[in-house]
Each structure stands twice: as C-alpha cells, then as structure tokens.
C-alpha cells in the first residue's frame, strides 16, 4: 500500500467538485454581505453624528447627514440583519469547505485503494502464471538479461538519461541497446536490434508532438518505438501512443525506478523486450 500510495498520489489531479463550487459561491455571497454591512453601518454612524461634530463639515454634507437621521432606526435594523446573515453565511462556508475537503479525501482514498486492489490482482496473476516471487528485485535478477540501473541520488544529465534508458532497455531484454551518436534532443536517442527509443529529460509533461515524431521515425525504420521521460505525459499524448502502439515509460533516475504509463509499456515490463 505504501508503494502504491507513493506512485499514485502525485499523479492525482482531481477536477473541481460540486462541493468546491458551492464553497466558492458561498464565499462570494459572504463577501457581498460584509460589504453591504459595512456600508449600512457607515450610514448609521453618520446619521447619529451630533450637531457639534457636524459643524466642521461643509453645509452640503451636513444636509446629507441630517437627511439620514430619520432613517437611523431602519439602518440599525438592516445593519443588525446583515451582520447576523454574515455570521450565518460564514458558518455555511465553513461546512461547505469541510464537505469539499471530505469529498477530495474520499476520492483520493478511493483511487489509491483501486490501485492497491489492481496491484494485488496483477501480483497474483504473475505468481499463478509464472511462479514469480513477490520480491520484485529477486524476480528481475532471475528473469532479466542485465541488472537494473542503480539509483542516481543526484540525478542525471540529458546525456546521462539516455545512458540510463539504454541500461533499462538491456535490463528488459534488448541486450544490444546503445545510445546513438549525439544529435541533440530529436530523433532516435537509443537503439537496439528490435527497438528504438526517444528520451526526454526535462520538467514539462510530454505532449503529442514528440510521440508523433518517434511514430514517424519507427514507421520508416521498421523497429518498434519506445518513449521515455522523467516527468509525465499529457492525455493527448497517451491517447495517440495507444492508437499507434507506442510504449510510454516514466523513469526516475534518483529512485532507480521505471514505470509503464500505458498498456503497451506495462505488457513489455512484464514480458520483456525480447
């Protein structure tokens, strides 16, 4: 559960719920009521000013203030009513915000629990079908062709990321995977006998354009395309990759981990590249 939570929680980005919208609406109402209460209270204070205090004001302003005097009882009632409504609205806002937080927590818990149940099912299938132990590291050392990369606590450079991906590909079964000659960030970064890969090592999520690029290269090259990034993928990129049969991977140099981000990649993680 700890492993599932650490992987899934950072990826959860929930849309605003009805409870969030309700809390925002009540906050707007509360602000408006406070403004009206302040205005009414100010008029009430002016209407109660004694003549001695009014003397420094110009005659025109004194006339306006005197005109408010007959309305002071009504202004008093309105001010009290607005203050009471503001207090009531504040309590409603508090409950609405609490409901929004509860809804968010419940949604996150449900997603993490679903991931946990899915992980258990996947592990049970692996044990039943292949006799693999639950210990991941032992299973990989037994069935893979190369050791998995060690964690790089200080991270890697873009060129180091390509070397890292080449080692991951060899670990998964593409034994002759090597970094291609350095040509910048485009084209094929790592290649082997059956697979080619493009590697992105930057802060932003990968959009659909780089996925289209590797798909075009693979269609002319004849080898199967793989894509690796250290961040994540936009939804449009995942949809295009699924249609095109491109495996999307997410690597962490610091943790020494590799994750399949779509169905094709997850299949290759289980069965290998060979």
Short mmCIF file of N, CA and C in Angstrom, two decimals, residues 43-106:
data_model
loop_
_atom_site.label_atom_id
_atom_site.label_comp_id
_atom_site.label_asym_id
_atom_site.label_seq_id
_atom_site.Cartn_x
_atom_site.Cartn_y
_atom_site.Cartn_z
N UNK A 43 -23.40 54.44 7.14
CA UNK A 43 -24.51 55.38 7.04
C UNK A 43 -25.17 55.58 8.40
N UNK A 44 -25.26 54.49 9.18
CA UNK A 44 -25.86 54.60 10.51
C UNK A 44 -25.03 55.51 11.41
N UNK A 45 -23.71 55.34 11.36
CA UNK A 45 -22.84 56.19 12.18
C UNK A 45 -22.98 57.65 11.78
N UNK A 46 -23.04 57.92 10.48
CA UNK A 46 -23.21 59.30 10.02
C UNK A 46 -24.53 59.89 10.47
N UNK A 47 -25.61 59.09 10.43
CA UNK A 47 -26.92 59.60 10.81
C UNK A 47 -27.01 59.94 12.30
N UNK A 48 -26.12 59.36 13.11
CA UNK A 48 -26.16 59.59 14.55
C UNK A 48 -25.17 60.65 15.02
N UNK A 49 -24.43 61.25 14.06
CA UNK A 49 -23.46 62.27 14.45
C UNK A 49 -24.18 63.48 15.06
N UNK A 50 -23.73 64.02 16.21
CA UNK A 50 -24.37 65.21 16.81
C UNK A 50 -24.03 66.47 16.04
N UNK A 51 -24.80 67.50 16.27
CA UNK A 51 -24.61 68.76 15.57
C UNK A 51 -23.21 69.32 15.79
N UNK A 52 -22.67 69.15 16.99
CA UNK A 52 -21.36 69.70 17.30
C UNK A 52 -20.28 69.09 16.39
N UNK A 53 -20.44 67.83 16.11
CA UNK A 53 -19.47 67.15 15.25
C UNK A 53 -19.65 67.55 13.80
N UNK A 54 -20.89 67.90 13.42
CA UNK A 54 -21.17 68.25 12.03
C UNK A 54 -20.65 69.62 11.65
N UNK A 55 -20.42 70.48 12.61
CA UNK A 55 -20.08 71.87 12.30
C UNK A 55 -18.87 72.05 11.39
N UNK A 56 -17.81 71.25 11.50
CA UNK A 56 -16.66 71.47 10.58
C UNK A 56 -16.96 71.10 9.14
N UNK A 57 -18.01 70.27 8.89
CA UNK A 57 -18.29 69.83 7.54
C UNK A 57 -18.94 70.96 6.73
N UNK A 58 -18.77 70.93 5.39
CA UNK A 58 -19.49 71.90 4.54
C UNK A 58 -21.00 71.74 4.69
N UNK A 59 -21.73 72.77 4.35
CA UNK A 59 -23.18 72.76 4.52
C UNK A 59 -23.85 71.67 3.71
N UNK A 60 -23.34 71.43 2.50
CA UNK A 60 -23.96 70.40 1.65
C UNK A 60 -23.86 69.02 2.30
N UNK A 61 -22.69 68.72 2.89
CA UNK A 61 -22.52 67.41 3.53
C UNK A 61 -23.37 67.32 4.79
N UNK A 62 -23.46 68.46 5.53
CA UNK A 62 -24.30 68.45 6.72
C UNK A 62 -25.76 68.15 6.35
N UNK A 63 -26.22 68.69 5.22
CA UNK A 63 -27.59 68.41 4.79
C UNK A 63 -27.83 66.95 4.51
N UNK A 64 -26.85 66.31 3.87
CA UNK A 64 -26.99 64.88 3.57
C UNK A 64 -27.05 64.07 4.86
N UNK A 65 -26.18 64.41 5.82
CA UNK A 65 -26.14 63.66 7.07
C UNK A 65 -27.44 63.84 7.85
N UNK A 66 -27.98 65.09 7.85
CA UNK A 66 -29.24 65.33 8.56
C UNK A 66 -30.38 64.56 7.90
N UNK A 67 -30.30 64.41 6.56
CA UNK A 67 -31.35 63.67 5.85
C UNK A 67 -31.36 62.19 6.23
N UNK A 68 -30.20 61.70 6.66
CA UNK A 68 -30.12 60.29 7.07
C UNK A 68 -30.71 60.05 8.44
N UNK A 69 -30.79 61.11 9.25
CA UNK A 69 -31.19 60.94 10.65
C UNK A 69 -32.53 60.24 10.83
N UNK A 70 -33.59 60.59 10.05
CA UNK A 70 -34.87 59.89 10.23
C UNK A 70 -34.80 58.40 9.90
N UNK A 71 -33.79 58.02 9.12
CA UNK A 71 -33.67 56.62 8.70
C UNK A 71 -32.81 55.78 9.66
N UNK A 72 -32.31 56.39 10.72
CA UNK A 72 -31.39 55.66 11.60
C UNK A 72 -32.00 54.39 12.19
N UNK A 73 -33.31 54.36 12.63
CA UNK A 73 -33.85 53.08 13.13
C UNK A 73 -33.82 51.97 12.09
N UNK A 74 -34.21 52.35 10.84
CA UNK A 74 -34.20 51.35 9.78
C UNK A 74 -32.77 50.89 9.48
N UNK A 75 -31.82 51.85 9.46
CA UNK A 75 -30.43 51.49 9.21
C UNK A 75 -29.90 50.56 10.30
N UNK A 76 -30.34 50.81 11.54
CA UNK A 76 -29.92 49.94 12.64
C UNK A 76 -30.40 48.50 12.42
N UNK A 77 -31.68 48.37 12.06
CA UNK A 77 -32.23 47.03 11.82
C UNK A 77 -31.52 46.33 10.66
N UNK A 78 -31.28 47.09 9.59
CA UNK A 78 -30.62 46.50 8.42
C UNK A 78 -29.20 46.07 8.76
N UNK A 79 -28.48 46.92 9.52
CA UNK A 79 -27.11 46.58 9.90
C UNK A 79 -27.07 45.31 10.73
N UNK A 80 -27.97 45.22 11.72
CA UNK A 80 -28.01 44.02 12.56
C UNK A 80 -28.35 42.78 11.72
N UNK A 81 -29.33 42.94 10.82
CA UNK A 81 -29.72 41.80 9.97
C UNK A 81 -28.55 41.33 9.10
N UNK A 82 -27.82 42.30 8.51
CA UNK A 82 -26.70 41.93 7.64
C UNK A 82 -25.57 41.26 8.43
N UNK A 83 -25.33 41.75 9.65
CA UNK A 83 -24.30 41.12 10.47
C UNK A 83 -24.69 39.68 10.81
N UNK A 84 -25.97 39.48 11.19
CA UNK A 84 -26.43 38.13 11.51
C UNK A 84 -26.36 37.22 10.28
N UNK A 85 -26.76 37.76 9.11
CA UNK A 85 -26.67 36.96 7.88
C UNK A 85 -25.22 36.63 7.55
N UNK A 86 -24.31 37.58 7.79
CA UNK A 86 -22.89 37.32 7.52
C UNK A 86 -22.36 36.20 8.42
N UNK A 87 -22.76 36.24 9.69
CA UNK A 87 -22.34 35.18 10.61
C UNK A 87 -22.88 33.82 10.15
N UNK A 88 -24.17 33.81 9.78
CA UNK A 88 -24.76 32.56 9.29
C UNK A 88 -24.09 32.05 8.03
N UNK A 89 -23.80 33.00 7.11
CA UNK A 89 -23.13 32.61 5.87
C UNK A 89 -21.72 32.07 6.15
N UNK A 90 -21.04 32.68 7.13
CA UNK A 90 -19.71 32.18 7.50
C UNK A 90 -19.76 30.74 7.98
N UNK A 91 -20.79 30.41 8.76
CA UNK A 91 -20.94 29.03 9.22
C UNK A 91 -21.21 28.08 8.06
N UNK A 92 -22.03 28.56 7.10
CA UNK A 92 -22.32 27.73 5.92
C UNK A 92 -21.05 27.50 5.10
N UNK A 93 -20.24 28.57 4.97
CA UNK A 93 -18.98 28.44 4.22
C UNK A 93 -18.07 27.41 4.88
N UNK A 94 -18.02 27.47 6.21
CA UNK A 94 -17.17 26.51 6.92
C UNK A 94 -17.61 25.08 6.65
N UNK A 95 -18.92 24.84 6.69
CA UNK A 95 -19.42 23.48 6.41
C UNK A 95 -19.16 23.09 4.95
N UNK A 96 -19.35 24.07 4.02
CA UNK A 96 -19.15 23.76 2.60
C UNK A 96 -17.68 23.42 2.32
N UNK A 97 -16.76 24.17 2.94
CA UNK A 97 -15.35 23.87 2.73
C UNK A 97 -14.97 22.52 3.33
N UNK A 98 -15.55 22.20 4.47
CA UNK A 98 -15.28 20.90 5.07
C UNK A 98 -15.81 19.77 4.20
N UNK A 99 -17.01 19.99 3.62
CA UNK A 99 -17.57 18.98 2.71
C UNK A 99 -16.69 18.80 1.49
N UNK A 100 -16.13 19.91 0.96
CA UNK A 100 -15.25 19.82 -0.20
C UNK A 100 -13.97 19.05 0.15
N UNK A 101 -13.40 19.35 1.34
CA UNK A 101 -12.20 18.62 1.76
C UNK A 101 -12.49 17.14 1.97
N UNK A 102 -13.64 16.83 2.57
CA UNK A 102 -14.00 15.43 2.78
C UNK A 102 -14.18 14.70 1.46
N UNK A 103 -14.83 15.38 0.52
CA UNK A 103 -15.04 14.78 -0.80
C UNK A 103 -13.71 14.51 -1.49
N UNK A 104 -12.78 15.46 -1.40
CA UNK A 104 -11.47 15.30 -2.02
C UNK A 104 -10.72 14.12 -1.40
N UNK A 105 -10.71 14.08 -0.06
CA UNK A 105 -10.01 12.98 0.61
C UNK A 105 -10.62 11.63 0.24
N UNK A 106 -11.96 11.57 0.19
CA UNK A 106 -12.62 10.31 -0.15
C UNK A 106 -12.26 9.87 -1.57
#
